[in-house]
Amino acid sequence: MIMNRLCILVFLLLVCACGETPKASENTFEECLYEQPEAIFSSSVPTVVNHEFIMNGRVGVERIVFESGLQIDIHQSGCDELQQNFFFYLDKSLSATATITQAAEYFYDLGTLDEAYLPLYEWGDLINKHAAAISLEQSYVVYPGFYVTIKQYKKKSNHLLEVVLSQAG
């Protein structure tokens, strides 16, 4: 129970990481409960070979490529309800069970990069612990008011595994 609360708290901190405050004219989050999203990763992480972060309206879009070849796009959004969409690029389609297992593994791997990413490891642990109850395309409550949704699909020539962490199902 404490672990779940810790994960949720750290999720909120990751999404609302402190940083420079944009000028009032640039701040599209003035009337929001949460501040503008900021990058989770950076090019200073030793295994990151390419990193980009841009704001597209109220959505922060982060693109990361690791030495291992793993590519991830992260879309962070939310004004009054937070949501993070992690898009992992796959070589091939996976079964439903393998997709959920792979999602947990990705979060475990990201969580071991540095102590700062431990919350991602915790999300992997939550996904793994609830794997038998999670169904693809269905929001699953990991803690009251907090959800995980796992999807897999093909977009153009890419196979994508999408993991959505959100406050709303």
mmCIF file of C-alpha atoms in Angstrom:
data_model
loop_
_atom_site.group_PDB
_atom_site.id
_atom_site.type_symbol
_atom_site.label_atom_id
_atom_site.label_comp_id
_atom_site.label_asym_id
_atom_site.label_seq_id
_atom_site.Cartn_x
_atom_site.Cartn_y
_atom_site.Cartn_z
ATOM 1 C CA MET A 1 0.000 0.000 0.000
ATOM 2 C CA ILE A 2 2.804 2.390 0.923
ATOM 3 C CA MET A 3 4.632 1.418 -2.265
ATOM 4 C CA ASN A 4 1.554 2.334 -4.327
ATOM 5 C CA ARG A 5 1.285 5.721 -2.654
ATOM 6 C CA LEU A 6 4.997 6.315 -3.201
ATOM 7 C CA CYS A 7 4.658 5.451 -6.887
ATOM 8 C CA ILE A 8 1.767 7.826 -7.353
ATOM 9 C CA LEU A 9 3.561 10.628 -5.537
ATOM 10 C CA VAL A 10 6.707 10.162 -7.598
ATOM 11 C CA PHE A 11 4.624 9.973 -10.786
ATOM 12 C CA LEU A 12 3.238 13.394 -9.973
ATOM 13 C CA LEU A 13 6.713 14.709 -9.230
ATOM 14 C CA LEU A 14 8.094 13.391 -12.521
ATOM 15 C CA VAL A 15 5.322 15.038 -14.479
ATOM 16 C CA CYS A 16 5.544 18.329 -12.608
ATOM 17 C CA ALA A 17 9.322 18.488 -12.228
ATOM 18 C CA CYS A 18 10.547 21.866 -11.081
ATOM 19 C CA GLY A 19 12.334 24.029 -13.593
ATOM 20 C CA GLU A 20 12.356 27.434 -15.173
ATOM 21 C CA THR A 21 8.991 29.128 -15.230
ATOM 22 C CA PRO A 22 7.989 30.242 -18.736
ATOM 23 C CA LYS A 23 7.102 33.874 -19.380
ATOM 24 C CA ALA A 24 3.449 34.623 -18.706
ATOM 25 C CA SER A 25 2.767 35.111 -22.424
ATOM 26 C CA GLU A 26 4.211 31.659 -23.174
ATOM 27 C CA ASN A 27 2.598 29.859 -20.250
ATOM 28 C CA THR A 28 -0.446 27.960 -21.457
ATOM 29 C CA PHE A 29 -0.785 26.457 -17.962
ATOM 30 C CA GLU A 30 -1.761 29.628 -16.069
ATOM 31 C CA GLU A 31 -5.214 28.339 -15.149
ATOM 32 C CA CYS A 32 -4.080 24.751 -14.572
ATOM 33 C CA LEU A 33 -3.656 22.751 -11.414
ATOM 34 C CA TYR A 34 -0.357 21.338 -12.741
ATOM 35 C CA GLU A 35 2.603 23.092 -14.335
ATOM 36 C CA GLN A 36 4.012 22.617 -17.811
ATOM 37 C CA PRO A 37 5.576 19.168 -18.331
ATOM 38 C CA GLU A 38 9.351 18.856 -18.447
ATOM 39 C CA ALA A 39 11.637 16.193 -19.829
ATOM 40 C CA ILE A 40 12.036 13.056 -17.744
ATOM 41 C CA PHE A 41 15.336 12.042 -19.339
ATOM 42 C CA SER A 42 18.296 14.035 -20.616
ATOM 43 C CA SER A 43 21.255 13.552 -22.904
ATOM 44 C CA SER A 44 23.465 13.367 -19.799
ATOM 45 C CA VAL A 45 22.192 9.837 -19.021
ATOM 46 C CA PRO A 46 25.168 7.671 -20.075
ATOM 47 C CA THR A 47 23.155 5.209 -22.209
ATOM 48 C CA VAL A 48 21.167 7.911 -24.054
ATOM 49 C CA VAL A 49 22.495 8.535 -27.573
ATOM 50 C CA ASN A 50 19.772 10.928 -28.725
ATOM 51 C CA HIS A 51 17.341 13.054 -26.736
ATOM 52 C CA GLU A 52 14.816 15.718 -27.722
ATOM 53 C CA PHE A 53 12.076 17.478 -25.796
ATOM 54 C CA ILE A 54 9.596 19.966 -27.234
ATOM 55 C CA MET A 55 6.316 21.459 -26.131
ATOM 56 C CA ASN A 56 3.456 21.080 -28.579
ATOM 57 C CA GLY A 57 0.707 23.206 -27.051
ATOM 58 C CA ARG A 58 0.007 21.629 -23.673
ATOM 59 C CA VAL A 59 1.749 18.367 -24.560
ATOM 60 C CA GLY A 60 5.407 17.752 -23.824
ATOM 61 C CA VAL A 61 6.915 15.371 -26.382
ATOM 62 C CA GLU A 62 10.142 13.606 -25.489
ATOM 63 C CA ARG A 63 12.062 11.330 -27.855
ATOM 64 C CA ILE A 64 14.842 9.132 -26.553
ATOM 65 C CA VAL A 65 17.152 6.635 -28.244
ATOM 66 C CA PHE A 66 19.341 4.414 -26.074
ATOM 67 C CA GLU A 67 22.627 2.657 -26.939
ATOM 68 C CA SER A 68 20.718 -0.638 -26.895
ATOM 69 C CA GLY A 69 18.608 0.614 -29.821
ATOM 70 C CA LEU A 70 15.505 1.080 -27.671
ATOM 71 C CA GLN A 71 13.465 4.061 -28.869
ATOM 72 C CA ILE A 72 10.825 5.709 -26.727
ATOM 73 C CA ASP A 73 8.492 8.638 -27.289
ATOM 74 C CA ILE A 74 6.878 10.064 -24.168
ATOM 75 C CA HIS A 75 3.893 12.393 -24.387
ATOM 76 C CA GLN A 76 3.080 14.217 -21.151
ATOM 77 C CA SER A 77 -0.139 16.117 -20.857
ATOM 78 C CA GLY A 78 -2.621 17.347 -18.367
ATOM 79 C CA CYS A 79 -3.851 20.570 -16.986
ATOM 80 C CA ASP A 80 -5.997 19.303 -14.125
ATOM 81 C CA GLU A 81 -5.485 15.553 -14.695
ATOM 82 C CA LEU A 82 -2.059 14.164 -15.511
ATOM 83 C CA GLN A 83 -1.256 11.643 -18.206
ATOM 84 C CA GLN A 84 1.968 10.147 -19.563
ATOM 85 C CA ASN A 85 1.967 8.039 -22.732
ATOM 86 C CA PHE A 86 5.114 5.951 -23.216
ATOM 87 C CA PHE A 87 5.505 4.665 -26.797
ATOM 88 C CA PHE A 88 8.078 1.870 -27.078
ATOM 89 C CA TYR A 89 9.126 0.886 -30.602
ATOM 90 C CA LEU A 90 9.091 -2.903 -31.097
ATOM 91 C CA ASP A 91 10.672 -5.093 -33.768
ATOM 92 C CA LYS A 92 7.560 -7.246 -34.034
ATOM 93 C CA SER A 93 4.075 -7.778 -32.692
ATOM 94 C CA LEU A 94 3.727 -9.606 -29.359
ATOM 95 C CA SER A 95 0.973 -11.675 -27.783
ATOM 96 C CA ALA A 96 -1.195 -9.940 -25.180
ATOM 97 C CA THR A 97 0.605 -11.645 -22.287
ATOM 98 C CA ALA A 98 4.025 -10.908 -23.780
ATOM 99 C CA THR A 99 3.026 -7.266 -24.341
ATOM 100 C CA ILE A 100 2.165 -6.783 -20.660
ATOM 101 C CA THR A 101 5.330 -8.591 -19.571
ATOM 102 C CA GLN A 102 7.429 -6.487 -21.961
ATOM 103 C CA ALA A 103 5.843 -3.279 -20.632
ATOM 104 C CA ALA A 104 6.886 -4.226 -17.096
ATOM 105 C CA GLU A 105 10.412 -5.092 -18.303
ATOM 106 C CA TYR A 106 10.835 -1.745 -20.048
ATOM 107 C CA PHE A 107 9.874 0.111 -16.885
ATOM 108 C CA TYR A 108 12.191 -2.092 -14.804
ATOM 109 C CA ASP A 109 15.053 -1.320 -17.215
ATOM 110 C CA LEU A 110 14.379 2.431 -17.224
ATOM 111 C CA GLY A 111 14.163 2.437 -13.445
ATOM 112 C CA THR A 112 17.655 1.002 -13.101
ATOM 113 C CA LEU A 113 19.342 3.767 -15.121
ATOM 114 C CA ASP A 114 19.740 6.009 -12.092
ATOM 115 C CA GLU A 115 18.212 6.553 -8.676
ATOM 116 C CA ALA A 116 16.176 9.421 -10.148
ATOM 117 C CA TYR A 117 14.284 6.910 -12.312
ATOM 118 C CA LEU A 118 13.332 4.540 -9.480
ATOM 119 C CA PRO A 119 9.631 5.503 -9.843
ATOM 120 C CA LEU A 120 9.680 3.929 -13.304
ATOM 121 C CA TYR A 121 10.970 0.713 -11.731
ATOM 122 C CA GLU A 122 8.060 0.894 -9.288
ATOM 123 C CA TRP A 123 5.604 1.206 -12.200
ATOM 124 C CA GLY A 124 7.205 -1.891 -13.730
ATOM 125 C CA ASP A 125 6.689 -3.672 -10.437
ATOM 126 C CA LEU A 126 3.021 -2.631 -10.301
ATOM 127 C CA ILE A 127 2.452 -3.797 -13.891
ATOM 128 C CA ASN A 128 4.182 -7.101 -13.171
ATOM 129 C CA LYS A 129 2.243 -7.707 -9.935
ATOM 130 C CA HIS A 130 -1.098 -7.059 -11.646
ATOM 131 C CA ALA A 131 -0.240 -8.633 -15.017
ATOM 132 C CA ALA A 132 -2.823 -11.394 -14.692
ATOM 133 C CA ALA A 133 -5.610 -8.837 -14.139
ATOM 134 C CA ILE A 134 -4.532 -6.324 -16.807
ATOM 135 C CA SER A 135 -6.136 -6.595 -20.239
ATOM 136 C CA LEU A 136 -4.859 -4.805 -23.328
ATOM 137 C CA GLU A 137 -6.736 -1.616 -24.189
ATOM 138 C CA GLN A 138 -8.440 -1.535 -20.757
ATOM 139 C CA SER A 139 -7.652 0.959 -17.999
ATOM 140 C CA TYR A 140 -6.593 -0.814 -14.834
ATOM 141 C CA VAL A 141 -6.772 0.875 -11.427
ATOM 142 C CA VAL A 142 -3.406 0.618 -9.662
ATOM 143 C CA TYR A 143 -4.488 2.926 -6.856
ATOM 144 C CA PRO A 144 -7.777 4.799 -6.394
ATOM 145 C CA GLY A 145 -7.863 7.463 -9.096
ATOM 146 C CA PHE A 146 -4.702 6.255 -10.893
ATOM 147 C CA TYR A 147 -4.653 3.983 -13.919
ATOM 148 C CA VAL A 148 -2.411 2.099 -16.300
ATOM 149 C CA THR A 149 -3.479 1.173 -19.823
ATOM 150 C CA ILE A 150 -1.352 -1.006 -22.089
ATOM 151 C CA LYS A 151 -1.845 -1.117 -25.850
ATOM 152 C CA GLN A 152 -0.062 -2.604 -28.826
ATOM 153 C CA TYR A 153 -0.591 -1.630 -32.439
ATOM 154 C CA LYS A 154 1.086 -1.042 -35.746
ATOM 155 C CA LYS A 155 1.498 2.518 -36.993
ATOM 156 C CA LYS A 156 2.987 2.811 -40.467
ATOM 157 C CA SER A 157 5.954 0.433 -40.442
ATOM 158 C CA ASN A 158 6.399 0.461 -36.652
ATOM 159 C CA HIS A 159 5.068 -1.871 -33.988
ATOM 160 C CA LEU A 160 4.306 0.188 -30.889
ATOM 161 C CA LEU A 161 3.752 -0.785 -27.297
ATOM 162 C CA GLU A 162 1.986 2.090 -25.544
ATOM 163 C CA VAL A 163 1.749 2.370 -21.785
ATOM 164 C CA VAL A 164 -0.531 5.117 -20.459
ATOM 165 C CA LEU A 165 -0.134 6.274 -16.859
ATOM 166 C CA SER A 166 -3.003 8.549 -15.901
ATOM 167 C CA GLN A 167 -5.247 10.050 -13.263
ATOM 168 C CA ALA A 168 -8.347 9.327 -15.314
ATOM 169 C CA GLY A 169 -9.374 5.970 -16.669
#
